Amino acid sequence: MTDLNDPSGASLRLSTDERERAVAALQAHANAGRLDGAELQSRVASARSAVTRGDLAPLFADL
C-alpha cells in the first residue's frame, strides 16, 4: 500500500485493507483526544464507504 495522504493517487480505488487502515488511524486520533465519539463515528462511516483515496483525504485534513 502506498501513502494514503499522497495527492497524486487521489483517483486510485481503495482496497478493503486500505479502508480498514484508515479506520484504525481515525481510532488512534480519537484515542489521542482529537475526535469525539460522534465525529469518530461519522468519519469511520465515511472511510468504510470511501471508493478512492481522494474520498479519504477530507477525513484527515484537520488531523
PDB file of C-alpha atoms in Angstrom:
ATOM      1  CA  MET A   1       0.000   0.000   0.000  1.00  0.00           C
ATOM      2  CA  THR A   2       1.199   3.480  -0.768  1.00  0.00           C
ATOM      3  CA  ASP A   3       0.753   6.587   1.354  1.00  0.00           C
ATOM      4  CA  LEU A   4      -2.954   7.450   1.666  1.00  0.00           C
ATOM      5  CA  ASN A   5      -2.003  11.120   2.009  1.00  0.00           C
ATOM      6  CA  ASP A   6      -0.289  11.198  -1.404  1.00  0.00           C
ATOM      7  CA  PRO A   7      -2.468  13.508  -3.559  1.00  0.00           C
ATOM      8  CA  SER A   8      -1.063  12.101  -6.799  1.00  0.00           C
ATOM      9  CA  GLY A   9      -3.080   8.917  -6.262  1.00  0.00           C
ATOM     10  CA  ALA A  10      -6.387  10.572  -5.308  1.00  0.00           C
ATOM     11  CA  SER A  11      -8.335   8.827  -8.070  1.00  0.00           C
ATOM     12  CA  LEU A  12      -6.990   5.348  -7.302  1.00  0.00           C
ATOM     13  CA  ARG A  13      -9.520   2.884  -5.916  1.00  0.00           C
ATOM     14  CA  LEU A  14      -9.109   1.696  -2.333  1.00  0.00           C
ATOM     15  CA  SER A  15      -8.781  -1.871  -1.155  1.00  0.00           C
ATOM     16  CA  THR A  16     -10.647  -3.183   1.873  1.00  0.00           C
ATOM     17  CA  ASP A  17      -7.322  -3.263   3.736  1.00  0.00           C
ATOM     18  CA  GLU A  18      -6.697   0.417   2.972  1.00  0.00           C
ATOM     19  CA  ARG A  19     -10.152   1.348   4.264  1.00  0.00           C
ATOM     20  CA  GLU A  20      -9.571  -0.602   7.482  1.00  0.00           C
ATOM     21  CA  ARG A  21      -6.167   1.025   7.946  1.00  0.00           C
ATOM     22  CA  ALA A  22      -7.833   4.421   7.593  1.00  0.00           C
ATOM     23  CA  VAL A  23     -10.386   3.409  10.250  1.00  0.00           C
ATOM     24  CA  ALA A  24      -7.559   2.337  12.570  1.00  0.00           C
ATOM     25  CA  ALA A  25      -5.827   5.681  12.030  1.00  0.00           C
ATOM     26  CA  LEU A  26      -9.052   7.539  12.854  1.00  0.00           C
ATOM     27  CA  GLN A  27      -9.445   5.481  16.028  1.00  0.00           C
ATOM     28  CA  ALA A  28      -5.886   6.399  17.017  1.00  0.00           C
ATOM     29  CA  HIS A  29      -6.738  10.089  16.572  1.00  0.00           C
ATOM     30  CA  ALA A  30      -9.831   9.608  18.754  1.00  0.00           C
ATOM     31  CA  ASN A  31      -7.742   7.861  21.414  1.00  0.00           C
ATOM     32  CA  ALA A  32      -5.409  10.865  21.363  1.00  0.00           C
ATOM     33  CA  GLY A  33      -8.383  13.164  22.031  1.00  0.00           C
ATOM     34  CA  ARG A  34      -8.537  14.753  18.575  1.00  0.00           C
ATOM     35  CA  LEU A  35     -12.016  13.383  17.745  1.00  0.00           C
ATOM     36  CA  ASP A  36     -15.064  12.917  19.953  1.00  0.00           C
ATOM     37  CA  GLY A  37     -17.301   9.865  19.685  1.00  0.00           C
ATOM     38  CA  ALA A  38     -19.806  11.366  17.246  1.00  0.00           C
ATOM     39  CA  GLU A  39     -17.104  12.735  14.955  1.00  0.00           C
ATOM     40  CA  LEU A  40     -15.286   9.402  15.012  1.00  0.00           C
ATOM     41  CA  GLN A  41     -18.464   7.515  14.080  1.00  0.00           C
ATOM     42  CA  SER A  42     -19.159   9.891  11.202  1.00  0.00           C
ATOM     43  CA  ARG A  43     -15.635   9.660   9.828  1.00  0.00           C
ATOM     44  CA  VAL A  44     -15.481   5.874  10.227  1.00  0.00           C
ATOM     45  CA  ALA A  45     -18.722   5.538   8.249  1.00  0.00           C
ATOM     46  CA  SER A  46     -17.270   7.757   5.527  1.00  0.00           C
ATOM     47  CA  ALA A  47     -13.996   5.816   5.494  1.00  0.00           C
ATOM     48  CA  ARG A  48     -15.789   2.494   5.158  1.00  0.00           C
ATOM     49  CA  SER A  49     -17.828   3.773   2.212  1.00  0.00           C
ATOM     50  CA  ALA A  50     -14.883   5.513   0.500  1.00  0.00           C
ATOM     51  CA  VAL A  51     -14.137   4.391  -3.042  1.00  0.00           C
ATOM     52  CA  THR A  52     -10.956   6.333  -3.846  1.00  0.00           C
ATOM     53  CA  ARG A  53      -8.020   7.735  -1.892  1.00  0.00           C
ATOM     54  CA  GLY A  54      -9.401  11.178  -2.599  1.00  0.00           C
ATOM     55  CA  ASP A  55     -12.520  10.231  -0.632  1.00  0.00           C
ATOM     56  CA  LEU A  56     -10.347   9.674   2.447  1.00  0.00           C
ATOM     57  CA  ALA A  57      -8.367  12.922   2.247  1.00  0.00           C
ATOM     58  CA  PRO A  58     -11.038  15.172   3.826  1.00  0.00           C
ATOM     59  CA  LEU A  59     -11.335  12.788   6.765  1.00  0.00           C
ATOM     60  CA  PHE A  60      -7.744  13.533   7.779  1.00  0.00           C
ATOM     61  CA  ALA A  61      -7.314  17.121   6.558  1.00  0.00           C
ATOM     62  CA  ASP A  62      -7.642  18.667  10.031  1.00  0.00           C
ATOM     63  CA  LEU A  63      -5.812  15.976  11.980  1.00  0.00           C
TER      64      LEU A  63
END
